N, CA, C and O atoms as a printed pandas DataFrame, in Angstrom:
     atom_number atom_name residue_name chain_id  residue_number  x_coord  y_coord  z_coord
0              1         N          UNK        A               1 -187.612   61.069   -3.670
1              2        CA          UNK        A               1 -186.475   61.560   -2.927
2              3         C          UNK        A               1 -185.311   61.837   -3.863
3              4         O          UNK        A               1 -185.105   61.127   -4.847
4              5         N          UNK        A               2 -184.576   62.845   -3.554
5              6        CA          UNK        A               2 -183.415   63.203   -4.361
6              7         C          UNK        A               2 -182.167   62.574   -3.755
7              8         O          UNK        A               2 -181.904   62.717   -2.561
8              9         N          UNK        A               3 -181.418   61.892   -4.570
9             10        CA          UNK        A               3 -180.192   61.248   -4.122
10            11         C          UNK        A               3 -179.026   62.190   -4.413
11            12         O          UNK        A               3 -178.794   62.497   -5.583
12            13         N          UNK        A               4 -178.274   62.670   -3.405
13            14        CA          UNK        A               4 -177.178   63.625   -3.662
14            15         C          UNK        A               4 -176.041   63.048   -4.500
15            16         O          UNK        A               4 -175.303   63.799   -5.137
16            17         N          UNK        A               5 -175.893   61.734   -4.506
17            18        CA          UNK        A               5 -174.821   61.132   -5.293
18            19         C          UNK        A               5 -175.173   61.057   -6.771
19            20         O          UNK        A               5 -174.281   61.080   -7.619
20            21         N          UNK        A               6 -176.441   60.969   -7.088
21            22        CA          UNK        A               6 -176.898   60.866   -8.467
22            23         C          UNK        A               6 -177.892   61.992   -8.762
23            24         O          UNK        A               6 -179.099   61.790   -8.633
24            25         N          UNK        A               7 -177.405   63.180   -9.156
25            26        CA          UNK        A               7 -178.333   64.280   -9.433
26            27         C          UNK        A               7 -179.195   63.958  -10.645
27            28         O          UNK        A               7 -178.797   63.158  -11.492
28            29         N          UNK        A               8 -180.373   64.572  -10.738
29            30        CA          UNK        A               8 -181.243   64.348  -11.903
30            31         C          UNK        A               8 -180.553   64.764  -13.189
31            32         O          UNK        A               8 -179.618   65.564  -13.164
32            33         N          UNK        A               9 -181.005   64.228  -14.307
33            34        CA          UNK        A               9 -180.402   64.504  -15.619
34            35         C          UNK        A               9 -180.391   65.996  -15.943
35            36         O          UNK        A               9 -179.443   66.481  -16.559
36            37         N          UNK        A              10 -181.408   66.720  -15.547
37            38        CA          UNK        A              10 -181.492   68.147  -15.864
38            39         C          UNK        A              10 -180.379   68.935  -15.183
39            40         O          UNK        A              10 -179.886   69.914  -15.742
40            41         N          UNK        A              11 -179.980   68.521  -13.991
41            42        CA          UNK        A              11 -178.932   69.233  -13.265
42            43         C          UNK        A              11 -177.544   68.921  -13.789
43            44         O          UNK        A              11 -176.636   69.732  -13.609
44            45         N          UNK        A              12 -177.345   67.789  -14.424
45            46        CA          UNK        A              12 -176.023   67.433  -14.936
46            47         C          UNK        A              12 -175.561   68.409  -16.004
47            48         O          UNK        A              12 -174.391   68.794  -16.010
48            49         N          UNK        A              13 -176.427   68.814  -16.890
49            50        CA          UNK        A              13 -176.066   69.744  -17.953
50            51         C          UNK        A              13 -175.762   71.136  -17.430
51            52         O          UNK        A              13 -174.876   71.817  -17.946
52            53         N          UNK        A              14 -176.479   71.553  -16.429
53            54        CA          UNK        A              14 -176.304   72.900  -15.892
54            55         C          UNK        A              14 -174.954   73.058  -15.204
55            56         O          UNK        A              14 -174.370   74.141  -15.243
56            57         N          UNK        A              15 -174.451   72.009  -14.580
57            58        CA          UNK        A              15 -173.202   72.127  -13.846
58            59         C          UNK        A              15 -172.007   72.280  -14.790
59            60         O          UNK        A              15 -170.959   72.767  -14.366
60            61         N          UNK        A              16 -172.136   71.879  -16.053
61            62        CA          UNK        A              16 -171.031   71.942  -16.994
62            63         C          UNK        A              16 -171.112   73.140  -17.923
63            64         O          UNK        A              16 -170.164   73.384  -18.670
64            65         N          UNK        A              17 -172.205   73.900  -17.909
65            66        CA          UNK        A              17 -172.343   75.038  -18.810
66            67         C          UNK        A              17 -171.419   76.172  -18.385
67            68         O          UNK        A              17 -171.275   76.465  -17.198
68            69         N          UNK        A              18 -170.803   76.796  -19.366
69            70        CA          UNK        A              18 -169.939   77.944  -19.117
70            71         C          UNK        A              18 -170.717   79.232  -19.329
71            72         O          UNK        A              18 -171.689   79.267  -20.083
72            73         N          UNK        A              19 -170.285   80.275  -18.665
73            74        CA          UNK        A              19 -170.813   81.606  -18.947
74            75         C          UNK        A              19 -169.819   82.307  -19.865
75            76         O          UNK        A              19 -168.712   81.816  -20.086
76            77         N          UNK        A              20 -170.221   83.459  -20.397
77            78        CA          UNK        A              20 -169.322   84.227  -21.253
78            79         C          UNK        A              20 -168.057   84.613  -20.488
79            80         O          UNK        A              20 -166.964   84.594  -21.054
80            81         N          UNK        A              21 -168.194   84.962  -19.215
81            82        CA          UNK        A              21 -167.034   85.364  -18.409
82            83         C          UNK        A              21 -166.074   84.197  -18.192
83            84         O          UNK        A              21 -164.857   84.373  -18.261
84            85         N          UNK        A              22 -166.617   83.005  -17.931
85            86        CA          UNK        A              22 -165.763   81.838  -17.716
86            87         C          UNK        A              22 -165.045   81.438  -19.004
87            88         O          UNK        A              22 -163.878   81.047  -18.972
88            89         N          UNK        A              23 -165.743   81.537  -20.134
89            90        CA          UNK        A              23 -165.119   81.218  -21.419
90            91         C          UNK        A              23 -164.012   82.223  -21.727
91            92         O          UNK        A              23 -162.953   81.847  -22.231
92            93         N          UNK        A              24 -164.251   83.494  -21.428
93            94        CA          UNK        A              24 -163.254   84.533  -21.679
94            95         C          UNK        A              24 -162.008   84.316  -20.826
95            96         O          UNK        A              24 -160.899   84.596  -21.280
96            97         N          UNK        A              25 -162.166   83.831  -19.620
97            98        CA          UNK        A              25 -161.014   83.579  -18.735
98            99         C          UNK        A              25 -160.110   82.473  -19.275
99           100         O          UNK        A              25 -158.909   82.466  -19.006
100          101         N          UNK        A              26 -160.675   81.551  -20.027
101          102        CA          UNK        A              26 -159.901   80.405  -20.508
102          103         C          UNK        A              26 -159.074   80.687  -21.750
103          104         O          UNK        A              26 -158.169   79.916  -22.070
104          105         N          UNK        A              27 -159.362   81.774  -22.458
105          106        CA          UNK        A              27 -158.620   82.069  -23.683
106          107         C          UNK        A              27 -157.833   83.365  -23.538
107          108         O          UNK        A              27 -158.169   84.230  -22.729
108          109         N          UNK        A              28 -156.785   83.478  -24.332
109          110        CA          UNK        A              28 -155.964   84.683  -24.380
110          111         C          UNK        A              28 -155.645   84.981  -25.835
111          112         O          UNK        A              28 -155.598   84.077  -26.669
112          113         N          UNK        A              29 -155.428   86.251  -26.132
113          114        CA          UNK        A              29 -155.021   86.621  -27.480
114          115         C          UNK        A              29 -153.580   87.089  -27.442
115          116         O          UNK        A              29 -153.105   87.591  -26.423
116          117         N          UNK        A              30 -152.890   86.920  -28.558
117          118        CA          UNK        A              30 -151.502   87.343  -28.667
118          119         C          UNK        A              30 -151.459   88.705  -29.332
119          120         O          UNK        A              30 -152.014   88.896  -30.414
120          121         N          UNK        A              31 -150.795   89.656  -28.679
121          122        CA          UNK        A              31 -150.612   90.992  -29.244
122          123         C          UNK        A              31 -149.118   91.270  -29.320
123          124         O          UNK        A              31 -148.330   90.695  -28.569
124          125         N          UNK        A              32 -148.741   92.145  -30.222
125          126        CA          UNK        A              32 -147.336   92.526  -30.381
126          127         C          UNK        A              32 -147.186   93.947  -29.857
127          128         O          UNK        A              32 -147.897   94.858  -30.281
128          129         N          UNK        A              33 -146.254   94.122  -28.933
129          130        CA          UNK        A              33 -145.984   95.456  -28.404
130          131         C          UNK        A              33 -144.533   95.819  -28.691
131          132         O          UNK        A              33 -143.669   94.947  -28.780
132          133         N          UNK        A              34 -144.280   97.094  -28.832
133          134        CA          UNK        A              34 -142.928   97.577  -29.079
134          135         C          UNK        A              34 -142.293   97.989  -27.756
135          136         O          UNK        A              34 -142.830   98.833  -27.038
136          137         N          UNK        A              35 -141.161   97.398  -27.440
137          138        CA          UNK        A              35 -140.443   97.700  -26.203
138          139         C          UNK        A              35 -139.054   98.223  -26.544
139          140         O          UNK        A              35 -138.540   97.994  -27.639
140          141         N          UNK        A              36 -138.462   98.923  -25.596
141          142        CA          UNK        A              36 -137.109   99.435  -25.801
142          143         C          UNK        A              36 -136.126   98.275  -25.820
143          144         O          UNK        A              36 -136.176   97.382  -24.974
144          145         N          UNK        A              37 -135.249   98.304  -26.781
145          146        CA          UNK        A              37 -134.242   97.256  -26.906
146          147         C          UNK        A              37 -133.140   97.733  -27.822
147          148         O          UNK        A              37 -132.992   98.933  -28.052
148          149         N          UNK        A              38 -132.366   96.802  -28.347
149          150        CA          UNK        A              38 -131.275   97.147  -29.252
150          151         C          UNK        A              38 -131.616   96.674  -30.652
151          152         O          UNK        A              38 -132.107   95.564  -30.855
152          153         N          UNK        A              39 -131.343   97.546  -31.612
153          154        CA          UNK        A              39 -131.604   97.217  -33.005
154          155         C          UNK        A              39 -130.490   96.395  -33.610
155          156         O          UNK        A              39 -129.672   95.819  -32.894
156          157         N          UNK        A              40 -130.459   96.339  -34.935
157          158        CA          UNK        A              40 -129.475   95.530  -35.651
158          159         C          UNK        A              40 -128.040   95.995  -35.417
159          160         O          UNK        A              40 -127.130   95.169  -35.352
160          161         N          UNK        A              41 -127.832   97.273  -35.292
161          162        CA          UNK        A              41 -126.477   97.817  -35.145
162          163         C          UNK        A              41 -126.116   98.103  -33.692
163          164         O          UNK        A              41 -125.121   98.776  -33.423
164          165         N          UNK        A              42 -126.907   97.603  -32.762
165          166        CA          UNK        A              42 -126.604   97.819  -31.354
166          167         C          UNK        A              42 -127.123   99.134  -30.809
167          168         O          UNK        A              42 -126.893   99.451  -29.642
168          169         N          UNK        A              43 -127.817   99.903  -31.628
169          170        CA          UNK        A              43 -128.368  101.183  -31.182
170          171         C          UNK        A              43 -129.729  100.952  -30.532
171          172         O          UNK        A              43 -130.397   99.950  -30.789
172          173         N          UNK        A              44 -130.122  101.904  -29.684
173          174        CA          UNK        A              44 -131.423  101.823  -29.029
174          175         C          UNK        A              44 -132.526  101.889  -30.079
175          176         O          UNK        A              44 -132.503  102.741  -30.967
176          177         N          UNK        A              45 -133.480  100.992  -29.967
177          178        CA          UNK        A              45 -134.575  100.949  -30.928
178          179         C          UNK        A              45 -135.776  100.267  -30.278
179          180         O          UNK        A              45 -135.664   99.654  -29.217
180          181         N          UNK        A              46 -136.905  100.385  -30.927
181          182        CA          UNK        A              46 -138.108   99.691  -30.480
182          183         C          UNK        A              46 -138.107   98.288  -31.091
183          184         O          UNK        A              46 -137.991   98.128  -32.306
184          185         N          UNK        A              47 -138.238   97.286  -30.238
185          186        CA          UNK        A              47 -138.184   95.895  -30.675
186          187         C          UNK        A              47 -139.556   95.266  -30.424
187          188         O          UNK        A              47 -140.117   95.425  -29.340
188          189         N          UNK        A              48 -140.107   94.550  -31.422
189          190        CA          UNK        A              48 -141.414   93.912  -31.195
190          191         C          UNK        A              48 -141.289   92.708  -30.260
191          192         O          UNK        A              48 -140.329   91.941  -30.332
192          193         N          UNK        A              49 -142.286   92.563  -29.381
193          194        CA          UNK        A              49 -142.333   91.434  -28.456
194          195         C          UNK        A              49 -143.777   90.961  -28.337
195          196         O          UNK        A              49 -144.691   91.769  -28.172
196          197         N          UNK        A              50 -143.978   89.650  -28.421
197          198        CA          UNK        A              50 -145.322   89.094  -28.291
198          199         C          UNK        A              50 -145.718   89.038  -26.823
199          200         O          UNK        A              50 -144.895   88.794  -25.942
200          201         N          UNK        A              51 -147.004   89.273  -26.590
201          202        CA          UNK        A              51 -147.526   89.285  -25.238
202          203         C          UNK        A              51 -148.908   88.640  -25.248
203          204         O          UNK        A              51 -149.688   88.878  -26.170
204          205         N          UNK        A              52 -149.226   87.828  -24.239
205          206        CA          UNK        A              52 -150.543   87.193  -24.110
206          207         C          UNK        A              52 -151.435   88.099  -23.266
207          208         O          UNK        A              52 -151.058   88.493  -22.162
208          209         N          UNK        A              53 -152.626   88.428  -23.788
209          210        CA          UNK        A              53 -153.553   89.322  -23.113
210          211         C          UNK        A              53 -154.884   88.597  -22.923
211          212         O          UNK        A              53 -155.372   87.931  -23.837
212          213         N          UNK        A              54 -155.457   88.730  -21.751
213          214        CA          UNK        A              54 -156.736   88.096  -21.454
214          215         C          UNK        A              54 -157.858   88.741  -22.264
215          216         O          UNK        A              54 -157.814   89.932  -22.569
216          217         N          UNK        A              55 -158.853   87.940  -22.603
217          218        CA          UNK        A              55 -160.028   88.420  -23.321
218          219         C          UNK        A              55 -161.076   88.824  -22.287
219          220         O          UNK        A              55 -161.272   88.120  -21.296
220          221         N          UNK        A              56 -161.744   89.944  -22.511
221          222        CA          UNK        A              56 -162.786   90.407  -21.596
222          223         C          UNK        A              56 -164.121   89.776  -21.981
223          224         O          UNK        A              56 -164.354   89.456  -23.146
224          225         N          UNK        A              57 -164.980   89.604  -21.004
225          226        CA          UNK        A              57 -166.291   88.988  -21.241
226          227         C          UNK        A              57 -167.129   89.830  -22.204
227          228         O          UNK        A              57 -167.948   89.282  -22.941
228          229         N          UNK        A              58 -166.939   91.142  -22.211
229          230        CA          UNK        A              58 -167.702   92.027  -23.100
230          231         C          UNK        A              58 -167.319   91.821  -24.568
231          232         O          UNK        A              58 -168.096   92.158  -25.460
232          233         N          UNK        A              59 -166.130   91.270  -24.825
233          234        CA          UNK        A              59 -165.652   91.061  -26.185
234          235         C          UNK        A              59 -166.185   89.777  -26.812
235          236         O          UNK        A              59 -166.100   89.608  -28.028
236          237         N          UNK        A              60 -166.735   88.865  -26.000
237          238        CA          UNK        A              60 -167.142   87.550  -26.484
238          239         C          UNK        A              60 -168.484   87.651  -27.213
239          240         O          UNK        A              60 -169.476   88.109  -26.647
240          241         N          UNK        A              61 -168.500   87.220  -28.466
241          242        CA          UNK        A              61 -169.726   87.153  -29.248
242          243         C          UNK        A              61 -170.384   85.791  -29.061
243          244         O          UNK        A              61 -171.594   85.697  -28.856
244          245         N          UNK        A              62 -169.569   84.732  -29.134
245          246        CA          UNK        A              62 -170.061   83.370  -28.998
246          247         C          UNK        A              62 -168.915   82.481  -28.533
247          248         O          UNK        A              62 -167.744   82.830  -28.683
248          249         N          UNK        A              63 -169.264   81.332  -27.967
249          250        CA          UNK        A              63 -168.241   80.381  -27.562
250          251         C          UNK        A              63 -168.801   78.970  -27.620
251          252         O          UNK        A              63 -170.015   78.763  -27.627
252          253         N          UNK        A              64 -167.893   78.006  -27.662
253          254        CA          UNK        A              64 -168.263   76.595  -27.685
254          255         C          UNK        A              64 -167.263   75.836  -26.824
255          256         O          UNK        A              64 -166.052   75.959  -27.010
256          257         N          UNK        A              65 -167.774   75.052  -25.885
257          258        CA          UNK        A              65 -166.946   74.225  -25.022
258          259         C          UNK        A              65 -166.914   72.821  -25.599
259          260         O          UNK        A              65 -167.945   72.152  -25.667
260          261         N          UNK        A              66 -165.738   72.373  -26.016
261          262        CA          UNK        A              66 -165.576   71.047  -26.595
262          263         C          UNK        A              66 -165.130   70.008  -25.569
263          264         O          UNK        A              66 -164.859   68.864  -25.932
264          265         N          UNK        A              67 -165.052   70.382  -24.321
265          266        CA          UNK        A              67 -164.612   69.453  -23.277
266          267         C          UNK        A              67 -163.113   69.519  -23.064
267          268         O          UNK        A              67 -162.660   69.700  -21.934
268          269         N          UNK        A              68 -162.333   69.377  -24.130
269          270        CA          UNK        A              68 -160.875   69.452  -24.014
270          271         C          UNK        A              68 -160.365   70.870  -24.192
271          272         O          UNK        A              68 -159.289   71.207  -23.697
272          273         N          UNK        A              69 -161.121   71.705  -24.890
273          274        CA          UNK        A              69 -160.740   73.094  -25.101
274          275         C          UNK        A              69 -161.992   73.934  -25.359
275          276         O          UNK        A              69 -163.069   73.402  -25.628
276          277         N          UNK        A              70 -161.830   75.246  -25.271
277          278        CA          UNK        A              70 -162.914   76.191  -25.506
278          279         C          UNK        A              70 -162.536   77.060  -26.699
279          280         O          UNK        A              70 -161.399   77.520  -26.801
280          281         N          UNK        A              71 -163.490   77.286  -27.602
281          282        CA          UNK        A              71 -163.289   78.183  -28.731
282          283         C          UNK        A              71 -164.185   79.393  -28.526
283          284         O          UNK        A              71 -165.384   79.253  -28.286
284          285         N          UNK        A              72 -163.594   80.597  -28.623
285          286        CA          UNK        A              72 -164.321   81.845  -28.429
286          287         C          UNK        A              72 -164.220   82.672  -29.705
287          288         O          UNK        A              72 -163.145   82.799  -30.292
288          289         N          UNK        A              73 -165.347   83.231  -30.128
289          290        CA          UNK        A              73 -165.368   84.175  -31.239
290          291         C          UNK        A              73 -165.665   85.546  -30.643
291          292         O          UNK        A              73 -166.664   85.731  -29.947
292          293         N          UNK        A              74 -164.787   86.498  -30.924
293          294        CA          UNK        A              74 -164.952   87.839  -30.373
294          295         C          UNK        A              74 -165.805   88.693  -31.297
295          296         O          UNK        A              74 -166.052   88.325  -32.445
296          297         N          UNK        A              75 -166.250   89.826  -30.794
297          298        CA          UNK        A              75 -167.101   90.724  -31.572
298          299         C          UNK        A              75 -166.372   91.318  -32.768
299          300         O          UNK        A              75 -167.011   91.709  -33.745
300          301         N          UNK        A              76 -165.040   91.392  -32.707
301          302        CA          UNK        A              76 -164.281   91.907  -33.851
302          303         C          UNK        A              76 -163.893   90.804  -34.829
303          304         O          UNK        A              76 -163.131   91.049  -35.765
304          305         N          UNK        A              77 -164.412   89.580  -34.621
305          306        CA          UNK        A              77 -164.247   88.511  -35.592
306          307         C          UNK        A              77 -163.081   87.570  -35.368
307          308         O          UNK        A              77 -162.847   86.691  -36.197
308          309         N          UNK        A              78 -162.343   87.717  -34.281
309          310        CA          UNK        A              78 -161.225   86.820  -34.017
310          311         C          UNK        A              78 -161.727   85.518  -33.412
311          312         O          UNK        A              78 -162.631   85.513  -32.577
312          313         N          UNK        A              79 -161.134   84.423  -33.841
313          314        CA          UNK        A              79 -161.460   83.103  -33.304
314          315         C          UNK        A              79 -160.282   82.656  -32.452
315          316         O          UNK        A              79 -159.182   82.454  -32.966
316          317         N          UNK        A              80 -160.506   82.504  -31.160
317          318        CA          UNK        A              80 -159.445   82.169  -30.218
318          319         C          UNK        A              80 -159.766   80.848  -29.537
319          320         O          UNK        A              80 -160.932   80.511  -29.330
320          321         N          UNK        A              81 -158.731   80.110  -29.193
321          322        CA          UNK        A              81 -158.924   78.822  -28.538
322          323         C          UNK        A              81 -158.096   78.740  -27.263
323          324         O          UNK        A              81 -157.079   79.421  -27.134
324          325         N          UNK        A              82 -158.526   77.911  -26.327
325          326        CA          UNK        A              82 -157.843   77.800  -25.045
326          327         C          UNK        A              82 -156.636   76.870  -25.107
327          328         O          UNK        A              82 -155.935   76.726  -24.105
328          329         N          UNK        A              83 -156.370   76.236  -26.246
329          330        CA          UNK        A              83 -155.225   75.350  -26.337
330          331         C          UNK        A              83 -153.915   76.109  -26.536
331          332         O          UNK        A              83 -152.843   75.505  -26.492
332          333         N          UNK        A              84 -153.982   77.408  -26.752
333          334        CA          UNK        A              84 -152.779   78.210  -26.913
334          335         C          UNK        A              84 -152.358   78.389  -28.362
335          336         O          UNK        A              84 -151.449   79.174  -28.633
336          337         N          UNK        A              85 -152.975   77.702  -29.289
337          338        CA          UNK        A              85 -152.654   77.849  -30.697
338          339         C          UNK        A              85 -153.694   78.723  -31.360
339          340         O          UNK        A              85 -154.891   78.584  -31.111
340          341         N          UNK        A              86 -153.226   79.628  -32.211
341          342        CA          UNK        A              86 -154.170   80.513  -32.907
342          343         C          UNK        A              86 -154.065   80.342  -34.388
343          344         O          UNK        A              86 -154.783   81.004  -35.138
């Protein structure tokens, strides 16, 4: 008989496995975009601003779930982590 409170050992591992899409949702990359603003002399100019962008599942080459955070390696070679530090 199967006890619902104590699933078999084989099912415990499956419930914690991430998919590429779930790993991609947990990480973001930082990109710099140029927005309209004021330059050094008060004139209109393009000013750089950092922006957090979600990673798409198609970009993920590999990932590792460490329990406290997820590390994703993208196809273009970037290593991103879910802790917010790059």
